[in-house]
Amino acid sequence: MNPGYSNEASPGQPGGPTGFQHVVVNVPAEPQKDYLVWSLCTFVYANFCCLGLGALIYSVRARDRKVVGDQNGAKRDASCARVFNIVATVLTSLTLFIVIVVQIAAVVKLAQYTSQRGRWGGY
């Protein structure tokens, strides 16, 4: 030990000249989501133009990459699965909404038509 350097710990001091010891704690990052449950629901209930299938494939790939330890690949595949899920859910919801609105409009139009022609269609 060189007496000219004050940064070195002396044998009598446990942590160095200040008496503090430094401890490094590695906190594991939050695990990457793979959106597998959402992809399964999208595949079964909202498979608009096979986007649910694409979401399911990317979710399984993200889970596989996460198991192997490829965090960047898992993040990329999970992001693709998330986008496919969002697009499929929005398009399916929009289509369902349009179908319901068209059916309601048809029922209202039919009710107006039958009320104008009479109960038995004008006979």
Tab-separated table of C-alpha atoms in Angstrom:
chain	number	residue	atom	x	y	z
A	1	MET	CA	0.000	0.000	0.000
A	2	ASN	CA	1.364	3.331	-1.023
A	3	PRO	CA	0.941	5.979	1.669
A	4	GLY	CA	0.637	8.670	-1.052
A	5	TYR	CA	-2.742	7.410	-2.221
A	6	SER	CA	-5.634	8.152	0.111
A	7	ASN	CA	-8.180	6.104	-1.938
A	8	GLU	CA	-6.720	2.779	-0.903
A	9	ALA	CA	-8.188	0.979	2.060
A	10	SER	CA	-5.921	0.499	5.006
A	11	PRO	CA	-5.851	-2.925	6.631
A	12	GLY	CA	-7.608	-1.645	9.739
A	13	GLN	CA	-10.557	-0.029	7.949
A	14	PRO	CA	-13.301	-2.304	6.551
A	15	GLY	CA	-14.537	-0.112	3.680
A	16	GLY	CA	-11.770	2.302	2.949
A	17	PRO	CA	-10.833	5.665	4.357
A	18	THR	CA	-14.468	6.757	4.814
A	19	GLY	CA	-15.596	3.536	6.478
A	20	PHE	CA	-18.418	2.848	3.982
A	21	GLN	CA	-18.761	-0.316	1.988
A	22	HIS	CA	-20.389	-0.298	-1.441
A	23	VAL	CA	-22.832	-3.025	-2.309
A	24	VAL	CA	-24.124	-3.535	-5.861
A	25	VAL	CA	-27.569	-5.080	-6.111
A	26	ASN	CA	-28.803	-6.270	-9.489
A	27	VAL	CA	-32.549	-5.856	-9.682
A	28	PRO	CA	-34.032	-7.990	-12.439
A	29	ALA	CA	-36.002	-6.030	-14.995
A	30	GLU	CA	-39.738	-6.529	-15.316
A	31	PRO	CA	-40.332	-9.562	-17.516
A	32	GLN	CA	-41.298	-8.804	-21.106
A	33	LYS	CA	-44.982	-9.286	-21.839
A	34	ASP	CA	-45.762	-11.665	-24.671
A	35	TYR	CA	-49.533	-10.934	-24.968
A	36	LEU	CA	-50.327	-14.633	-25.417
A	37	VAL	CA	-53.747	-14.534	-23.695
A	38	TRP	CA	-54.806	-11.467	-25.677
A	39	SER	CA	-53.602	-13.152	-28.867
A	40	LEU	CA	-55.590	-16.289	-28.089
A	41	CYS	CA	-58.740	-14.213	-27.524
A	42	THR	CA	-58.107	-12.272	-30.722
A	43	PHE	CA	-57.528	-15.507	-32.634
A	44	VAL	CA	-60.731	-17.111	-31.351
A	45	TYR	CA	-63.111	-14.139	-31.214
A	46	ALA	CA	-61.700	-11.362	-33.404
A	47	ASN	CA	-59.752	-13.013	-36.205
A	48	PHE	CA	-60.264	-10.242	-38.759
A	49	CYS	CA	-58.407	-11.128	-41.989
A	50	CYS	CA	-56.241	-13.626	-40.053
A	51	LEU	CA	-54.650	-10.853	-37.976
A	52	GLY	CA	-55.394	-12.911	-34.877
A	53	LEU	CA	-53.315	-15.741	-36.289
A	54	GLY	CA	-50.408	-13.366	-36.895
A	55	ALA	CA	-50.713	-12.053	-33.343
A	56	LEU	CA	-50.716	-15.593	-31.985
A	57	ILE	CA	-47.632	-16.547	-33.992
A	58	TYR	CA	-45.689	-13.495	-32.811
A	59	SER	CA	-46.788	-14.090	-29.205
A	60	VAL	CA	-45.505	-17.648	-29.266
A	61	ARG	CA	-42.246	-16.466	-30.861
A	62	ALA	CA	-41.869	-13.800	-28.165
A	63	ARG	CA	-42.402	-16.406	-25.445
A	64	ASP	CA	-39.856	-18.734	-27.056
A	65	ARG	CA	-37.268	-15.958	-27.368
A	66	LYS	CA	-37.876	-14.949	-23.756
A	67	VAL	CA	-37.217	-18.516	-22.616
A	68	VAL	CA	-33.998	-18.679	-24.656
A	69	GLY	CA	-32.845	-15.344	-23.210
A	70	ASP	CA	-33.066	-13.138	-26.313
A	71	GLN	CA	-34.702	-10.134	-24.654
A	72	ASN	CA	-34.379	-7.816	-27.670
A	73	GLY	CA	-35.969	-10.372	-30.005
A	74	ALA	CA	-38.702	-11.072	-27.459
A	75	LYS	CA	-39.424	-7.354	-27.162
A	76	ARG	CA	-39.605	-6.957	-30.942
A	77	ASP	CA	-41.923	-9.948	-31.412
A	78	ALA	CA	-44.124	-8.889	-28.487
A	79	SER	CA	-44.434	-5.442	-30.024
A	80	CYS	CA	-45.547	-6.973	-33.339
A	81	ALA	CA	-48.057	-9.189	-31.518
A	82	ARG	CA	-49.418	-6.152	-29.678
A	83	VAL	CA	-49.876	-4.216	-32.942
A	84	PHE	CA	-51.635	-7.174	-34.593
A	85	ASN	CA	-53.913	-7.530	-31.557
A	86	ILE	CA	-54.812	-3.840	-31.543
A	87	VAL	CA	-55.530	-3.728	-35.279
A	88	ALA	CA	-57.582	-6.937	-35.223
A	89	THR	CA	-59.587	-5.818	-32.183
A	90	VAL	CA	-60.306	-2.374	-33.623
A	91	LEU	CA	-61.295	-3.692	-37.061
A	92	THR	CA	-63.503	-6.415	-35.602
A	93	SER	CA	-65.177	-3.952	-33.243
A	94	LEU	CA	-65.708	-1.474	-36.061
A	95	THR	CA	-67.179	-4.180	-38.319
A	96	LEU	CA	-69.474	-5.398	-35.551
A	97	PHE	CA	-70.613	-1.834	-34.854
A	98	ILE	CA	-71.365	-1.207	-38.541
A	99	VAL	CA	-73.320	-4.478	-38.841
A	100	ILE	CA	-75.429	-3.592	-35.783
A	101	VAL	CA	-76.108	-0.077	-37.092
A	102	VAL	CA	-77.126	-1.412	-40.526
A	103	GLN	CA	-79.454	-3.980	-38.949
A	104	ILE	CA	-81.086	-1.360	-36.739
A	105	ALA	CA	-81.505	0.935	-39.752
A	106	ALA	CA	-83.062	-1.918	-41.753
A	107	VAL	CA	-85.529	-2.719	-38.952
A	108	VAL	CA	-86.511	0.955	-38.649
A	109	LYS	CA	-86.918	1.264	-42.412
A	110	LEU	CA	-89.010	-1.920	-42.519
A	111	ALA	CA	-91.175	-0.626	-39.676
A	112	GLN	CA	-91.741	2.649	-41.550
A	113	TYR	CA	-92.543	0.789	-44.745
A	114	THR	CA	-95.077	-1.513	-43.100
A	115	SER	CA	-96.728	1.344	-41.204
A	116	GLN	CA	-97.205	3.273	-44.467
A	117	ARG	CA	-98.627	0.313	-46.414
A	118	GLY	CA	-100.847	-0.927	-43.649
A	119	ARG	CA	-100.677	-4.061	-41.606
A	120	TRP	CA	-101.253	-6.475	-44.497
A	121	GLY	CA	-99.154	-4.717	-47.149
A	122	GLY	CA	-101.999	-2.753	-48.749
A	123	TYR	CA	-104.299	-5.655	-49.725
